[in-house]
XYZ file of C-alpha atoms in Angstrom:
308
model
C 125.449 73.306 -9.566
C 121.806 72.487 -10.186
C 122.498 72.242 -13.931
C 125.034 69.461 -13.325
C 122.585 67.266 -11.426
C 121.303 64.104 -13.091
C 117.549 63.649 -13.204
C 117.727 60.728 -10.751
C 120.117 60.634 -7.824
C 120.577 58.435 -4.781
C 121.117 59.783 -1.296
C 124.705 58.578 -1.426
C 125.426 60.223 -4.760
C 123.829 63.464 -3.611
C 125.926 63.524 -0.474
C 129.141 62.871 -2.404
C 128.353 65.566 -4.960
C 127.487 68.074 -2.256
C 130.684 67.355 -0.346
C 132.811 67.751 -3.492
C 131.096 71.041 -4.314
C 131.631 72.437 -0.826
C 135.288 71.453 -0.946
C 135.630 73.353 -4.235
C 134.114 76.365 -2.486
C 136.693 76.215 0.294
C 134.387 74.954 3.051
C 136.682 73.270 5.573
C 134.017 71.022 7.123
C 132.536 70.060 3.766
C 131.683 66.463 4.692
C 130.030 67.440 7.968
C 128.065 70.303 6.447
C 126.923 68.230 3.473
C 125.581 65.605 5.845
C 123.862 68.075 8.181
C 122.069 69.671 5.248
C 120.992 66.265 3.917
C 119.652 65.347 7.338
C 117.951 68.754 7.592
C 116.146 68.366 4.246
C 115.220 64.682 4.324
C 114.994 63.968 8.063
C 117.001 60.809 7.450
C 119.135 59.372 10.262
C 122.703 58.189 9.865
C 121.629 54.609 10.533
C 118.989 54.706 7.792
C 121.445 56.313 5.402
C 124.039 53.603 6.008
C 121.448 50.895 5.508
C 119.716 52.417 2.477
C 122.021 54.997 0.941
C 121.097 54.022 -2.606
C 117.511 55.139 -2.084
C 116.521 57.655 -4.758
C 115.915 61.172 -3.563
C 112.554 62.763 -4.134
C 112.744 65.521 -6.746
C 111.608 68.233 -4.320
C 114.113 67.119 -1.683
C 116.910 67.006 -4.236
C 116.203 70.510 -5.494
C 115.923 71.935 -1.998
C 119.061 70.119 -0.853
C 121.286 71.460 -3.601
C 119.832 74.941 -3.248
C 120.917 74.911 0.394
C 124.298 73.420 -0.509
C 124.845 76.308 -2.913
C 124.042 78.759 -0.111
C 126.599 77.072 2.103
C 129.092 77.219 -0.759
C 128.721 81.009 -0.748
C 129.913 80.921 2.894
C 126.577 81.654 4.495
C 126.887 80.025 7.942
C 125.384 76.572 8.162
C 123.374 77.649 11.213
C 121.776 80.504 9.283
C 120.682 78.013 6.637
C 119.194 75.509 9.074
C 118.097 78.268 11.457
C 119.353 76.537 14.562
C 122.348 75.614 16.679
C 122.730 73.188 19.556
C 124.143 74.591 22.792
C 124.320 72.933 26.201
C 122.166 70.108 24.848
C 119.418 72.557 23.839
C 118.449 73.687 20.343
C 118.450 77.444 19.791
C 117.034 79.420 16.891
C 119.571 81.771 15.315
C 119.701 84.288 12.479
C 121.835 87.164 11.220
C 120.938 89.336 14.222
C 122.747 87.215 16.829
C 126.055 85.496 17.294
C 125.887 81.777 16.657
C 126.362 80.018 20.029
C 129.785 78.388 20.247
C 130.865 75.355 22.227
C 133.519 77.531 23.891
C 130.771 79.525 25.588
C 129.503 76.366 27.280
C 132.497 76.745 29.609
C 131.078 80.096 30.740
C 127.673 78.528 31.425
C 129.162 75.595 33.327
C 131.329 77.870 35.454
C 128.364 80.134 36.196
C 126.179 77.172 37.193
C 128.824 76.206 39.743
C 128.332 79.560 41.508
C 124.545 79.543 41.628
C 122.598 78.955 44.810
C 118.850 78.827 45.552
C 117.063 82.137 45.227
C 119.854 83.996 43.439
C 119.270 86.804 40.936
C 121.316 86.445 37.758
C 121.929 88.908 34.923
C 123.159 87.859 31.492
C 124.569 90.997 29.865
C 124.862 91.056 26.041
C 122.541 88.066 25.794
C 122.224 87.850 21.990
C 120.298 84.660 21.207
C 119.648 84.164 24.909
C 121.653 80.937 24.918
C 123.415 81.710 28.210
C 120.357 82.992 30.083
C 118.063 80.230 28.848
C 120.654 77.523 29.566
C 121.191 78.795 33.110
C 117.450 78.807 33.788
C 116.883 75.389 32.220
C 119.900 73.616 33.678
C 119.826 75.059 37.203
C 118.426 72.502 39.608
C 118.036 73.929 43.110
C 117.660 71.066 45.565
C 116.016 73.209 48.225
C 118.712 72.361 50.776
C 118.313 74.431 53.912
C 114.956 75.838 52.840
C 111.730 75.488 54.749
C 108.938 73.508 53.157
C 107.027 76.733 52.630
C 109.999 78.300 50.856
C 110.311 75.257 48.610
C 106.583 75.338 47.880
C 106.783 79.035 47.035
C 109.556 78.355 44.550
C 112.300 79.989 46.615
C 114.756 77.400 45.317
C 114.446 78.835 41.834
C 116.864 81.364 40.412
C 115.718 84.565 38.697
C 117.373 85.277 35.352
C 117.343 88.612 33.515
C 118.878 88.991 30.067
C 119.867 92.312 28.514
C 120.992 93.419 25.061
C 121.164 96.702 23.176
C 119.747 95.089 20.028
C 115.982 94.834 19.752
C 116.364 92.317 16.912
C 118.546 90.118 19.100
C 115.983 90.265 21.898
C 113.293 89.042 19.498
C 115.450 85.956 18.905
C 116.088 85.513 22.631
C 112.348 85.837 23.298
C 111.596 83.119 20.749
C 114.195 80.808 22.276
C 112.927 81.400 25.808
C 109.393 80.657 24.662
C 110.254 77.518 22.704
C 112.376 76.138 25.516
C 109.929 77.208 28.238
C 112.519 79.236 30.138
C 111.058 81.926 32.393
C 113.530 84.771 31.919
C 113.044 88.546 31.739
C 114.375 90.372 28.685
C 115.570 93.984 28.879
C 116.633 96.245 26.016
C 119.508 98.287 27.387
C 122.798 99.845 26.389
C 124.697 97.812 28.955
C 123.392 98.946 32.371
C 121.477 102.060 31.305
C 118.089 100.378 31.869
C 119.141 97.925 34.577
C 117.784 98.396 38.088
C 118.526 96.614 41.339
C 121.373 94.285 42.225
C 122.307 90.742 41.309
C 124.102 87.861 42.948
C 125.771 86.897 39.665
C 126.450 88.833 36.479
C 127.646 86.873 33.456
C 128.653 88.258 30.073
C 130.054 87.235 26.720
C 130.667 90.791 25.451
C 132.146 91.915 22.121
C 135.891 91.356 22.550
C 137.547 91.204 19.128
C 139.911 94.054 18.304
C 138.503 96.265 15.549
C 141.563 95.733 13.364
C 141.056 91.964 13.520
C 137.456 91.948 12.281
C 138.398 91.986 8.598
C 140.673 88.987 9.134
C 137.841 86.760 10.337
C 136.335 84.001 8.209
C 133.683 85.148 5.742
C 131.020 83.294 7.707
C 131.717 85.508 10.704
C 132.871 88.755 9.084
C 130.055 88.996 6.550
C 127.146 87.301 8.267
C 127.319 87.739 12.040
C 126.490 91.106 13.656
C 129.577 93.288 13.921
C 128.043 95.004 16.935
C 128.333 91.700 18.816
C 131.950 91.158 17.737
C 133.774 94.479 17.869
C 135.468 95.198 21.189
C 136.947 98.417 19.745
C 140.648 99.224 19.459
C 142.111 96.855 22.065
C 139.150 94.505 22.492
C 138.745 95.469 26.153
C 136.244 98.326 25.883
C 133.217 96.385 27.093
C 135.074 94.729 29.963
C 135.949 98.190 31.230
C 132.398 99.450 30.836
C 130.816 96.421 32.482
C 133.189 96.700 35.431
C 132.531 100.409 35.766
C 128.772 100.383 35.233
C 127.954 96.882 36.419
C 129.819 96.629 39.712
C 127.238 98.819 41.521
C 124.605 96.300 40.365
C 126.468 93.375 41.924
C 125.748 92.439 45.522
C 128.576 92.291 48.054
C 130.314 88.976 47.553
C 128.644 88.519 44.177
C 130.353 86.906 41.202
C 131.137 88.465 37.839
C 132.048 86.069 35.022
C 133.325 86.976 31.550
C 134.042 85.023 28.422
C 137.327 86.274 26.980
C 139.195 86.135 23.723
C 142.582 84.585 23.048
C 145.345 86.296 25.003
C 143.033 88.498 27.099
C 143.068 86.581 30.392
C 145.819 88.538 32.134
C 144.441 91.920 31.037
C 140.858 91.176 32.080
C 142.026 89.665 35.380
C 144.019 92.834 36.075
C 141.001 95.013 35.281
C 138.948 92.997 37.735
C 141.654 93.240 40.393
C 141.836 97.023 40.000
C 138.042 97.164 40.289
C 138.044 95.561 43.707
C 137.464 91.899 42.891
C 139.050 88.961 44.677
C 139.281 85.189 44.176
C 139.923 85.950 40.514
C 140.444 82.847 38.432
C 140.944 81.884 34.811
C 139.125 78.835 33.440
C 140.271 77.031 30.313
C 138.195 75.401 27.593
C 138.538 71.840 26.291
C 141.338 72.934 23.958
C 143.341 74.240 26.921
C 142.815 77.888 25.987
C 141.915 80.566 28.516
C 138.186 81.104 28.080
C 136.608 82.520 31.258
C 137.723 85.021 33.878
C 135.666 85.102 37.070
C 135.951 87.105 40.277
C 134.069 87.842 43.490
C 133.349 91.392 44.545
C 134.648 92.381 47.991
C 132.253 95.268 48.438
C 130.467 97.943 46.455
C 133.135 100.195 45.013
C 132.812 103.902 44.395
C 134.845 105.986 41.990
C 136.279 103.002 40.163
C 138.666 103.838 37.366
C 139.469 101.109 34.913
């Protein structure tokens, strides 16, 4: 592609050429991705582009832009090229060690926020980039209702957020995001609940839930570049729901809430698993597209000898 570039090129011409190239490469959102990469390289706003699109690109910017466009044409995820993804109005760093935060997962965060109260302990299991844990900590606003002035002064209105993942590399990313966004969360490396102590008021999780046989059918951006460990829910996609219910329920306080993100068609199965594990007030929450996205339930009491 670089060999086909003219020596001089305007912003508008560069954008058109990049879009055409990405379309040739089978990138469905070619126009959007071409623009995002142009904005990423030049720092130009849409308003400036519309007003001065015939401005000539600097040589260094042009070379860097088309180098990144070629990467995108090879189906490397856009977010891995820019190194970031927006989620819940916050910008998160991402790389090949974590799932790229999706808008669908914002439904899980919003539903979890609705269940939070001052002083609660929250656990985000399978945290990945930390987008759920950090968003909960940043977006929770305890109003101190019903608390004494001393309690408010001591920070009792705050929530405590722990975030766990089996992947050390993922936790490095989560640590960076927590630091950049000034979110006071505790990170724990753990194979699910193996290293988790104590109990929580709320446990939230977006676990691996894709059936193993479906992994190879995913888009190249996902199949080749996102961590399989964070995708593969084993044979029926329900393995980690079973394990979290079995291992995690003893870590949930009486009356505490457990919230899962789910895959397409899994709502009834996950709801049944929760019912069999002693949960009540089970509900399914849909995303903006009208698809089942979250299953949530409240624990009646600590269960012993659960078989799911």
